XYZ file of C-alpha atoms in Angstrom:
731
model
C -7.585 -4.133 -23.940
C -10.676 -4.772 -26.082
C -14.620 -4.808 -24.945
C -16.310 -7.836 -25.900
C -17.563 -7.579 -29.633
C -21.121 -5.743 -29.835
C -22.364 -8.998 -31.704
C -22.191 -10.772 -28.028
C -24.661 -7.881 -26.900
C -27.730 -9.465 -29.093
C -28.827 -6.268 -29.971
C -31.654 -6.459 -32.925
C -31.346 -5.091 -36.293
C -32.944 -1.619 -37.460
C -36.355 -2.210 -39.567
C -35.733 -2.656 -43.544
C -38.083 -1.960 -46.307
C -37.522 -4.840 -49.121
C -39.352 -2.715 -51.805
C -42.535 -3.480 -53.475
C -44.100 -0.005 -52.639
C -44.063 3.293 -54.486
C -42.156 6.558 -54.183
C -44.408 9.146 -53.399
C -43.391 13.189 -53.545
C -45.654 15.180 -51.423
C -47.771 18.069 -52.756
C -46.592 20.887 -50.420
C -49.809 22.691 -51.639
C -51.977 20.080 -50.030
C -53.349 20.273 -46.605
C -51.680 17.728 -44.194
C -49.397 16.849 -46.820
C -47.294 14.048 -45.315
C -50.659 12.449 -44.232
C -52.156 12.561 -47.515
C -49.135 10.980 -49.178
C -49.168 8.197 -46.750
C -52.762 7.550 -47.566
C -51.775 7.026 -51.177
C -48.796 4.923 -50.241
C -48.526 1.134 -50.123
C -46.486 -0.686 -47.525
C -42.815 -0.233 -47.822
C -43.136 2.791 -50.099
C -40.768 6.023 -49.928
C -42.157 9.245 -49.379
C -40.205 12.161 -50.462
C -40.226 15.554 -48.640
C -38.719 18.641 -50.448
C -37.073 21.328 -48.471
C -39.612 23.614 -46.945
C -42.010 23.965 -43.669
C -44.969 21.533 -43.516
C -47.713 21.474 -40.859
C -49.254 18.172 -40.113
C -49.865 15.554 -37.512
C -48.570 12.419 -39.227
C -49.834 9.042 -38.382
C -48.068 6.047 -39.673
C -50.133 2.927 -39.911
C -47.930 0.843 -42.435
C -44.269 0.162 -42.961
C -43.096 3.162 -44.754
C -39.955 5.431 -45.360
C -39.980 9.105 -45.006
C -36.990 10.949 -46.491
C -36.168 14.647 -46.879
C -34.992 16.210 -49.883
C -32.860 19.454 -48.645
C -33.901 21.256 -45.366
C -37.311 19.969 -44.505
C -39.334 21.118 -41.349
C -42.606 19.350 -40.352
C -44.618 21.030 -37.381
C -47.751 19.690 -35.786
C -50.830 21.488 -37.147
C -52.641 20.805 -34.095
C -51.732 20.624 -30.274
C -51.234 16.815 -30.587
C -48.041 14.894 -31.131
C -46.413 15.525 -34.555
C -46.048 11.998 -35.366
C -47.714 8.953 -34.318
C -46.085 5.654 -35.085
C -47.908 2.565 -35.118
C -45.847 0.454 -37.416
C -42.290 0.099 -38.943
C -40.750 3.551 -40.358
C -37.655 5.182 -41.414
C -37.372 9.057 -41.045
C -34.507 10.812 -42.548
C -33.369 14.360 -42.721
C -36.247 16.262 -41.224
C -36.626 18.812 -38.285
C -39.770 17.759 -36.103
C -41.276 20.359 -34.378
C -44.261 19.929 -31.729
C -47.526 21.910 -32.082
C -47.913 25.036 -29.792
C -48.839 23.018 -26.885
C -46.070 22.413 -24.500
C -47.449 18.981 -23.746
C -47.044 17.720 -27.134
C -44.123 15.525 -28.339
C -42.254 15.375 -31.893
C -43.047 11.618 -31.773
C -45.059 9.003 -30.086
C -44.505 5.618 -31.043
C -46.929 3.055 -29.971
C -45.753 0.096 -31.959
C -43.236 -1.230 -34.827
C -39.703 -0.277 -35.213
C -38.530 3.326 -35.796
C -35.356 4.562 -37.602
C -34.680 7.959 -37.036
C -31.829 9.493 -39.365
C -30.226 12.754 -39.431
C -33.219 14.469 -37.636
C -33.612 17.525 -35.195
C -36.180 16.819 -32.485
C -36.898 19.480 -29.914
C -39.528 19.516 -27.212
C -40.436 21.410 -23.871
C -42.445 19.676 -21.200
C -42.601 16.065 -22.683
C -39.777 13.696 -24.186
C -38.776 14.171 -27.707
C -39.932 10.483 -28.241
C -42.833 9.169 -26.243
C -42.369 5.363 -26.534
C -45.189 2.992 -25.502
C -44.920 -0.254 -23.934
C -45.540 -1.946 -27.041
C -43.289 -0.425 -29.032
C -40.613 -2.507 -30.503
C -37.250 -0.803 -31.330
C -36.052 2.615 -31.769
C -32.692 3.452 -33.766
C -31.592 7.042 -33.415
C -28.540 8.031 -35.881
C -26.930 11.346 -36.595
C -29.788 13.387 -34.924
C -30.158 15.758 -32.285
C -32.922 15.396 -29.504
C -33.374 18.448 -27.337
C -36.010 18.228 -24.392
C -36.688 20.016 -21.016
C -38.870 17.008 -20.083
C -38.274 15.113 -16.766
C -36.890 12.250 -18.851
C -35.495 12.507 -22.366
C -36.070 9.075 -23.441
C -37.963 6.407 -21.574
C -37.481 3.020 -22.968
C -39.532 0.117 -21.204
C -40.597 -3.408 -21.823
C -38.661 -5.605 -24.222
C -37.839 -2.826 -26.508
C -34.239 -1.873 -27.724
C -32.978 2.047 -28.272
C -29.991 2.783 -30.359
C -28.322 6.130 -30.160
C -25.687 6.663 -32.618
C -23.554 9.615 -33.676
C -26.626 11.557 -31.880
C -27.052 14.159 -29.109
C -29.299 13.996 -26.132
C -29.328 17.548 -24.488
C -31.057 19.852 -22.006
C -33.467 17.467 -20.265
C -34.825 18.440 -16.715
C -34.581 15.048 -15.324
C -32.831 11.955 -16.592
C -31.502 11.813 -20.151
C -32.438 8.278 -20.801
C -34.331 5.943 -18.353
C -34.399 1.968 -19.085
C -36.850 -0.422 -17.301
C -38.120 -3.919 -17.839
C -35.868 -5.884 -20.128
C -35.158 -3.042 -22.513
C -31.701 -2.392 -24.142
C -29.709 0.556 -24.867
C -26.665 0.931 -27.574
C -25.245 3.968 -27.894
C -22.139 4.634 -30.520
C -20.464 8.200 -30.970
C -23.004 10.103 -29.247
C -23.472 12.956 -26.744
C -25.778 13.070 -23.765
C -25.561 16.234 -21.796
C -27.029 18.896 -19.547
C -29.344 16.715 -18.014
C -31.013 17.852 -14.834
C -30.477 14.278 -13.282
C -28.700 11.407 -14.347
C -27.535 10.839 -18.002
C -28.559 7.562 -18.135
C -30.740 5.411 -15.491
C -31.022 1.659 -15.825
C -33.294 -0.226 -13.890
C -35.014 -3.666 -13.325
C -33.375 -5.868 -15.599
C -32.385 -3.398 -18.687
C -28.898 -3.754 -20.304
C -26.421 -1.328 -21.829
C -23.665 -1.271 -24.450
C -22.310 2.086 -24.387
C -19.335 2.913 -27.143
C -17.448 6.088 -27.745
C -20.205 8.178 -26.075
C -19.782 11.231 -24.081
C -22.077 11.925 -20.952
C -21.687 15.455 -19.459
C -22.788 17.999 -17.180
C -25.508 15.951 -15.571
C -26.932 17.233 -12.201
C -27.027 13.789 -10.865
C -24.932 10.708 -11.798
C -23.565 10.336 -15.378
C -24.757 6.711 -15.244
C -27.039 5.279 -12.514
C -26.986 1.408 -12.616
C -29.422 -0.274 -10.892
C -30.221 -3.307 -12.827
C -30.039 -7.140 -13.380
C -29.110 -6.843 -16.687
C -25.449 -6.788 -18.244
C -23.590 -3.511 -18.797
C -20.847 -2.793 -21.210
C -18.978 0.454 -21.457
C -16.040 1.361 -24.036
C -14.143 4.253 -24.959
C -16.495 6.578 -23.309
C -16.105 9.979 -21.672
C -17.918 10.821 -18.648
C -17.184 14.352 -17.153
C -18.419 17.164 -15.060
C -21.390 15.376 -13.411
C -22.749 16.474 -10.037
C -22.693 13.180 -8.650
C -20.668 10.277 -9.452
C -19.500 9.512 -13.068
C -21.079 5.952 -12.599
C -22.913 4.954 -9.877
C -24.022 1.241 -9.921
C -25.720 -1.310 -7.624
C -27.285 -4.501 -7.137
C -26.268 -8.160 -7.883
C -25.200 -8.061 -11.479
C -22.095 -7.103 -13.496
C -20.550 -4.279 -15.489
C -17.561 -4.227 -17.591
C -16.133 -0.987 -18.396
C -13.112 -0.393 -20.997
C -10.936 2.295 -22.085
C -13.142 4.775 -20.580
C -12.534 8.249 -18.740
C -14.273 9.747 -15.867
C -13.413 13.223 -15.040
C -14.245 16.362 -13.176
C -17.332 14.699 -11.311
C -17.880 14.609 -7.786
C -17.133 10.790 -7.638
C -15.838 8.577 -10.195
C -17.245 5.266 -9.976
C -19.214 3.738 -7.133
C -20.223 0.354 -6.887
C -22.344 -1.150 -4.059
C -24.905 -3.779 -2.771
C -23.133 -6.900 -4.671
C -22.417 -5.046 -7.975
C -19.671 -6.700 -9.624
C -17.652 -4.213 -11.863
C -14.513 -4.687 -14.005
C -12.694 -1.637 -15.167
C -9.887 -1.931 -17.800
C -7.655 0.786 -19.349
C -9.780 3.408 -17.763
C -8.760 7.110 -16.680
C -10.606 8.467 -13.776
C -9.349 12.027 -12.573
C -10.143 15.298 -11.106
C -13.107 14.701 -9.077
C -14.271 16.988 -6.304
C -12.744 17.172 -3.034
C -15.097 15.082 -1.306
C -15.557 12.118 -3.790
C -13.543 8.866 -4.632
C -12.441 8.265 -7.790
C -13.259 4.627 -7.243
C -15.585 3.269 -4.500
C -16.717 -0.036 -3.711
C -19.250 -0.740 -0.844
C -20.318 -4.152 -0.521
C -19.168 -4.827 -3.929
C -16.952 -6.398 -6.311
C -14.459 -4.287 -8.026
C -11.417 -5.170 -10.803
C -9.291 -2.643 -12.198
C -6.523 -3.289 -14.568
C -4.416 -1.034 -16.468
C -6.368 2.014 -14.965
C -5.009 5.413 -14.312
C -6.608 7.506 -11.121
C -5.351 10.697 -10.676
C -5.765 14.405 -9.731
C -7.468 16.543 -7.178
C -9.728 13.944 -5.226
C -9.917 13.421 -1.630
C -9.750 9.570 -2.082
C -8.525 7.353 -4.893
C -9.988 3.866 -4.209
C -12.409 2.978 -1.408
C -12.887 -0.580 -0.647
C -15.616 -0.718 2.098
C -16.660 -4.082 3.033
C -15.865 -5.387 -0.614
C -13.457 -7.454 -2.857
C -11.176 -5.298 -4.926
C -8.508 -6.316 -7.153
C -6.111 -3.492 -8.823
C -3.794 -4.815 -11.399
C -1.138 -2.480 -13.293
C -2.798 0.733 -12.291
C -1.272 4.280 -11.587
C -2.621 6.490 -8.815
C -1.316 9.745 -8.548
C -1.623 13.550 -7.317
C -4.120 12.903 -4.903
C -5.115 15.657 -2.476
C -6.634 13.065 -0.182
C -5.746 9.198 0.726
C -4.716 6.950 -2.001
C -6.552 3.656 -0.996
C -8.677 2.895 1.716
C -9.722 -0.710 2.813
C -12.236 -0.752 5.735
C -14.758 -2.944 7.635
C -13.738 -6.234 6.423
C -12.780 -4.994 3.000
C -10.477 -7.268 0.855
C -8.200 -5.812 -1.835
C -5.347 -7.291 -3.923
C -3.014 -4.699 -5.548
C -0.271 -5.970 -8.108
C 2.156 -4.145 -10.443
C 0.368 -0.802 -9.581
C 2.274 2.638 -8.878
C 1.057 5.014 -5.931
C 2.744 8.465 -5.760
C 2.554 12.182 -4.948
C -0.316 11.625 -2.325
C -1.333 14.466 0.144
C -2.391 12.053 3.260
C -1.785 8.268 3.532
C -1.173 6.255 0.371
C -3.026 3.071 1.497
C -5.182 2.657 4.649
C -6.224 -0.735 5.996
C -8.445 -0.823 9.356
C -11.343 -2.408 10.853
C -10.572 -6.414 10.387
C -9.853 -5.873 6.713
C -7.312 -7.598 4.535
C -4.669 -6.269 1.714
C -2.471 -8.372 -0.508
C -0.003 -6.312 -2.280
C 2.557 -7.440 -4.867
C 5.425 -5.993 -7.319
C 4.153 -2.450 -6.591
C 5.462 1.011 -5.466
C 4.362 3.982 -3.040
C 6.484 6.958 -3.146
C 6.190 10.659 -2.353
C 3.530 10.792 0.408
C 2.742 13.427 2.703
C 1.937 11.314 5.491
C 2.073 7.637 5.757
C 2.798 5.052 2.985
C 0.793 2.128 4.458
C -1.171 2.525 7.613
C -2.592 -0.667 9.131
C -4.795 -0.703 12.268
C -7.835 -2.210 13.951
C -7.091 -6.132 13.553
C -6.504 -5.886 9.932
C -3.749 -7.950 7.960
C -1.558 -7.528 5.117
C 0.506 -9.817 2.845
C 3.192 -7.480 0.772
C 5.532 -8.913 -1.381
C 8.267 -7.243 -3.798
C 6.863 -3.803 -3.205
C 8.713 -0.629 -2.338
C 7.940 2.559 -0.198
C 9.783 5.871 -0.602
C 10.050 9.219 0.288
C 7.077 9.274 2.877
C 6.579 12.114 4.855
C 6.182 10.458 8.121
C 6.655 7.145 7.971
C 6.551 4.428 5.290
C 4.376 2.340 7.153
C 2.649 2.633 10.652
C 1.304 -0.999 11.792
C -0.805 -1.133 15.008
C -3.434 -2.915 17.056
C -3.701 -6.271 15.000
C -3.365 -10.150 16.213
C -3.691 -11.008 12.724
C -1.016 -12.847 10.650
C 0.736 -10.283 8.443
C 3.717 -10.614 6.020
C 6.218 -8.506 4.122
C 8.503 -10.032 1.786
C 11.235 -8.691 -0.339
C 10.341 -5.120 0.253
C 12.093 -1.952 0.711
C 11.138 1.045 2.871
C 13.497 3.915 1.842
C 14.008 7.691 2.603
C 11.195 8.016 4.811
C 11.152 11.788 6.522
C 10.458 9.922 9.705
C 10.780 6.229 10.916
C 10.765 3.713 7.859
C 8.418 1.544 9.792
C 6.506 1.689 13.138
C 4.833 -1.439 14.782
C 2.839 -1.440 17.837
C 0.667 -4.054 19.143
C 1.325 -6.292 15.949
C 3.280 -8.947 15.076
C 4.134 -9.115 11.445
C 6.887 -11.149 9.813
C 9.187 -9.958 7.671
C 11.610 -11.833 5.256
C 14.225 -10.197 2.819
C 13.110 -6.570 3.300
C 15.372 -3.545 3.539
C 14.819 -0.323 5.646
C 17.224 2.165 4.191
C 17.969 5.967 4.821
C 15.077 7.049 6.881
C 15.245 10.242 8.856
C 15.061 8.712 12.232
C 14.768 4.719 12.717
C 14.823 2.121 10.060
C 11.876 0.465 12.277
C 10.560 1.476 15.810
C 9.181 -1.338 17.421
C 6.998 -0.125 20.565
C 4.467 -1.565 23.481
C 3.781 -5.075 24.590
C 2.099 -7.499 22.533
C 4.440 -6.520 19.666
C 6.370 -9.257 18.560
C 7.583 -8.928 14.841
C 9.969 -11.566 13.328
C 12.699 -10.295 10.889
C 14.401 -12.738 8.515
C 17.196 -11.941 6.147
C 16.479 -8.048 6.341
C 18.737 -5.166 5.852
C 18.756 -1.936 8.097
C 21.236 0.389 6.617
C 22.117 4.141 6.323
C 19.251 5.212 8.906
C 19.943 8.735 10.264
C 19.321 7.954 13.856
C 19.050 4.136 14.621
C 18.662 0.906 12.522
C 15.846 -0.459 14.876
C 14.703 1.065 17.817
C 12.874 -1.354 20.375
C 10.955 0.012 23.272
C 8.378 -0.045 25.895
C 7.525 -3.806 26.260
C 8.141 -5.058 22.730
C 9.797 -8.465 21.685
C 10.964 -8.640 18.295
C 13.095 -11.565 16.843
C 15.818 -11.084 14.052
C 17.411 -13.637 12.294
C 20.005 -13.529 9.400
C 19.613 -9.725 9.195
C 22.258 -7.058 8.911
C 22.251 -3.509 10.628
C 24.867 -1.684 8.793
C 25.836 2.043 8.234
C 23.396 3.580 10.353
C 24.123 6.892 11.302
C 23.537 6.117 14.991
C 23.356 2.691 16.254
C 22.479 -0.883 14.508
C 19.721 -1.717 16.910
C 18.661 -0.195 20.333
C 16.585 -2.057 23.070
C 14.909 -0.412 25.866
C 12.487 -1.867 28.549
C 11.944 -4.854 26.302
C 13.090 -8.061 25.038
C 14.977 -8.871 21.861
C 16.554 -11.933 20.019
C 19.250 -11.628 17.736
C 20.580 -14.515 15.627
C 22.911 -14.978 12.994
C 22.880 -11.078 12.410
C 25.625 -8.712 11.017
C 25.932 -5.233 13.103
C 28.742 -3.499 11.255
C 30.163 -0.298 10.474
C 27.331 1.872 12.379
C 28.216 5.327 13.386
C 27.702 4.729 17.045
C 27.091 0.987 18.573
C 26.280 -1.900 16.881
C 23.798 -2.790 19.646
C 22.706 -0.642 22.538
C 20.548 -2.324 25.536
C 19.260 -0.406 28.272
C 16.624 0.559 30.985
C 15.862 -2.995 31.581
C 16.157 -4.688 28.418
C 16.706 -8.298 27.961
C 18.446 -9.297 25.013
C 19.512 -12.733 23.592
C 22.194 -12.361 20.777
C 23.817 -15.596 19.011
C 25.869 -16.592 16.536
C 26.224 -12.786 15.149
C 28.990 -10.536 14.065
C 29.900 -7.315 15.395
C 32.324 -5.387 13.419
C 33.884 -1.634 12.857
C 31.215 0.100 14.576
C 32.390 3.604 15.531
C 31.610 3.319 19.086
C 31.331 -0.060 20.723
C 30.140 -3.383 19.332
C 27.628 -3.986 22.536
C 26.867 -1.430 24.792
C 24.766 -2.510 27.984
C 23.411 0.146 30.521
C 21.103 0.374 33.667
C 20.130 -2.164 36.580
C 17.673 -4.963 35.188
C 19.027 -4.910 31.934
C 20.361 -8.338 30.884
C 22.181 -9.408 27.584
C 23.070 -13.106 26.821
C 25.821 -13.579 23.908
C 26.269 -16.929 22.399
C 28.933 -17.958 19.541
C 29.444 -14.136 18.735
C 32.202 -12.717 17.180
C 33.026 -8.988 18.217
C 35.952 -7.391 16.231
C 37.821 -4.403 14.716
C 36.050 -1.554 16.869
C 39.184 0.725 16.463
C 37.438 3.477 18.111
C 36.026 2.045 21.171
C 35.988 -1.400 22.870
C 33.936 -4.601 21.846
C 31.728 -4.652 24.603
C 31.037 -2.017 27.529
C 28.783 -2.789 30.460
C 27.944 0.041 33.318
C 25.331 0.975 35.601
C 24.375 -2.221 37.391
C 23.363 -4.605 34.085
C 24.402 -8.061 33.533
C 25.955 -9.765 30.362
C 26.380 -13.425 29.884
C 29.027 -14.377 26.991
C 29.340 -17.909 25.889
C 31.578 -19.504 23.114
C 32.298 -16.338 21.608
C 35.438 -14.475 19.934
C 36.109 -10.921 20.990
C 39.342 -9.303 19.242
C 41.174 -6.600 17.741
C 39.170 -3.901 19.424
C 40.341 -0.906 21.097
C 41.387 -1.637 24.601
C 39.526 -2.959 26.456
C 38.061 -5.489 24.350
C 35.377 -5.990 27.317
C 34.570 -3.638 30.011
C 32.408 -3.774 33.186
C 32.269 -0.781 35.327
C 29.714 0.718 37.863
C 28.183 -2.103 39.474
C 27.753 -3.898 35.976
C 28.123 -8.093 36.270
C 29.996 -9.763 33.649
C 29.772 -13.574 32.817
C 32.392 -15.119 30.442
C 32.375 -18.951 29.351
C 33.939 -20.812 26.816
C 35.174 -17.691 25.041
C 38.378 -16.358 23.215
C 39.177 -12.800 24.115
C 42.330 -11.271 22.587
C 44.488 -8.792 20.654
C 43.104 -5.578 21.755
C 44.606 -2.476 20.314
C 46.838 -0.826 23.200
C 46.023 -2.323 26.190
C 44.004 -4.888 28.351
C 41.592 -7.515 27.173
C 39.001 -7.707 29.916
C 38.552 -4.679 32.321
C 36.663 -4.993 35.441
C 36.433 -1.551 37.650
C 34.401 0.853 39.481
C 32.464 -1.623 41.500
C 32.091 -3.969 38.294
C 32.165 -7.732 38.856
C 32.830 -10.599 36.686
C 33.020 -14.403 36.504
C 35.205 -15.784 33.860
C 35.180 -19.493 33.022
C 37.067 -21.970 30.677
C 37.946 -19.000 28.109
C 41.065 -18.369 26.278
C 42.667 -14.771 26.841
C 45.838 -13.886 24.721
C 48.216 -11.782 22.905
C 47.442 -8.212 24.887
C 49.882 -5.177 24.797
C 49.123 -4.824 28.562
C 47.187 -7.539 30.724
C 44.402 -10.390 29.846
C 42.422 -9.420 32.644
C 42.618 -5.918 34.765
C 40.815 -5.738 37.947
C 40.804 -2.341 39.612
C 38.882 0.611 41.139
C 36.868 -1.747 43.466
C 36.397 -4.348 40.717
C 35.979 -8.077 41.816
C 36.429 -11.066 39.568
C 36.460 -14.644 39.485
C 38.690 -16.336 36.914
C 38.604 -20.003 36.748
C 39.587 -22.928 34.298
C 40.971 -20.262 31.682
C 44.197 -20.306 29.354
C 45.742 -16.721 29.698
C 48.956 -16.040 27.694
C 51.200 -13.734 25.438
C 50.608 -10.542 27.545
C 52.923 -7.889 27.814
C 52.607 -6.820 31.197
C 50.591 -9.795 33.326
C 47.923 -12.346 32.652
C 45.813 -10.831 35.523
C 46.527 -7.592 36.888
C 44.683 -6.769 40.178
C 44.861 -3.095 41.010
C 44.436 -1.169 44.288
C 40.725 -1.665 45.829
C 40.387 -4.667 43.812
C 39.358 -8.313 44.771
C 39.694 -11.686 42.891
C 39.520 -15.490 43.070
C 42.022 -16.873 40.557
C 41.452 -20.511 40.572
C 42.537 -23.655 38.190
C 43.796 -21.534 35.414
C 46.964 -22.166 33.216
C 48.685 -18.996 33.106
C 51.806 -19.088 30.740
C 54.315 -17.142 28.277
C 53.308 -13.825 29.793
C 56.115 -11.227 29.472
C 56.348 -9.878 32.953
C 54.291 -11.761 35.217
C 51.303 -14.106 35.419
C 49.532 -12.431 38.614
C 50.314 -8.899 39.390
C 48.824 -7.939 42.960
C 48.839 -4.274 43.889
C 46.678 -4.388 47.373
C 44.075 -6.413 48.906
C 43.727 -10.362 49.664
C 42.742 -11.886 46.536
C 42.833 -15.729 46.243
C 45.522 -17.566 43.704
C 44.694 -20.991 44.043
C 45.483 -24.275 42.151
C 46.760 -22.666 38.874
C 49.520 -23.676 36.827
C 51.806 -20.659 36.199
C 54.771 -21.087 33.915
C 57.021 -19.445 31.493
C 57.043 -15.848 32.794
C 59.647 -13.726 34.355
C 57.441 -13.846 37.772
C 54.724 -16.088 38.370
C 53.177 -14.003 40.967
C 54.219 -10.344 41.596
C 52.992 -9.264 44.836
C 53.132 -5.536 45.774
C 54.004 -4.281 49.508
C 50.444 -3.460 50.200
C 49.037 -6.824 48.960
C 48.049 -9.770 51.409
C 46.836 -12.416 48.801
C 45.801 -16.037 49.624
C 48.178 -18.319 47.628
C 47.892 -22.034 47.630
C 48.203 -25.207 45.514
C 49.645 -23.581 42.569
C 52.304 -25.346 40.367
C 54.856 -23.153 38.978
C 57.416 -24.068 36.281
C 60.374 -22.288 34.339
C 59.448 -18.657 35.534
C 62.862 -16.869 34.971
C 62.803 -14.493 37.690
C 60.755 -16.068 40.510
C 57.634 -17.831 41.231
C 56.494 -15.595 43.729
C 57.780 -12.086 44.196
C 56.994 -10.028 47.282
C 58.422 -6.388 46.666
């Protein structure tokens, strides 16, 4: 990253002396020896000052060069300024000392341009250089200026000041103050130990600072309140009591490859200032300052490093901020805050080792973030609140101390795409009173839930997302939320894939597999719609439904291979409706309804439970089973018992080793219009009660209907074919 060439700054050239004059060596024995030599000199002459100490008050009234030969000192003879400049001059290699009065300066420039080289200039109460409004330009090279004045150098009007390979130190106020349309160029220089700011630029002044150090200032390192142009490259600003750079006003500054360290704050831009930082490092600011703060401004950071003990990395307050290819790390406070309608774009940036929240977005603000990472925060990776919105693409959030993302109280549209939220010490993602959209995101290995969705007015949407390896649950939905999941995978969670309590939820085209508990657990008044989804090899149940008021609808799903438990269990007054689904190869029973639960099945295929019955309805449970295929069971297709009640209509039930339908003691049922065939022992087995068995086709069993002695069923209109023992057997 390279700063604009200095030539583009339009800085004037130093004065030149084309010759035509004479060379004069001063007479050390003369009174006021330099003045005497000037009076003899023609324009463009050179005056040679041998080593030694001289007393004079020098007035330059013609273009001239004064060059030391050895170590020369010129001290004011009277209580006036040592040098007074009224024309172009070049002064080299001289130590200039003011008179005994503290109110005198080493040099006063009234007019003309001055080139000062290899000089030492020391004053007390006034600046080393007094530069008048009619002066042209001052060039200070390889020199030291030391002053206890309120302002070290004041540059005004349209003049230009160059400070090259020089030092300006120990002012009681600002080091350099620019006003009017003045210009400042520094190169390889030091401005230090100022009682206020190192440099103050006001009005329409402009700056080009190159390879310069500004340090130990009691105010800001740089204070910019100018309409002019500012360029800073390869500088070091350090140990200032306020900000390294404080910029305001409707203009633009460009900062390249510059370091700001150990100041109260790094850079602060406000009042419509537009600042660009490229390749900069800002570090170790005080506990109360931000490394970079934009307040009603525009800030662009590219390739920057922000790190160290600071309570805030970047502040975007009612501002436009862009962060590209940057690193934020080891902050003792928050990483980034976006507040009061701020708008920030983050791209290809790393944020890690943050003591508080990594990113905070609040008060109607906006974040766009891509190709970036947040890692190892003590609190929250991304905190969004106050009707703010985010658009996050291809980002990772990992190892956050509380939660990877906490998203609440926003009606604005927000999107997360191709993001990962992993190894959070709490939940992977919290959502409350907000409805962001997620596409192809992964929520993995968090200590609690991959995502917690909570509260009314909370309706996030998830498309092709993965919830895996979370230690409690993949997704928890509670307290009136209503999320939507499409094409998602809930797998290998150490608890359930998804739990829904007192909320509504839609699950479409999802896979819920290999979870340590249930694939889906709905309870406490949940209302769940499940369609075209796969439940497989969860350790407990594919679907568990509990509590009165809980309703689950299952459509076009497959529930299989739950070897340690059944496919579906309903209990405690809940309701499940299943349509056009397949439930098979689960530990018996495939589906169980008990404790006042109600089951409805239509157009489904239920078969091949491991070791028992396909459907079991008991303990006050009830069911309506229509137009379904139930087959290939080691015991019975439908078992109704213990005060269970079922209506079985229009079904095809076959190849069960005990009975197609088995009604135990205390059960009741209505068996109507079914085809019951090829079961090994009986089509319908009735132990007690008075169930109805009407208008069925019952064929190819040993017994069509087997009635035990305590049963008095209502049997009529059935068609019996090829039952090998008898059509109706009464014990």
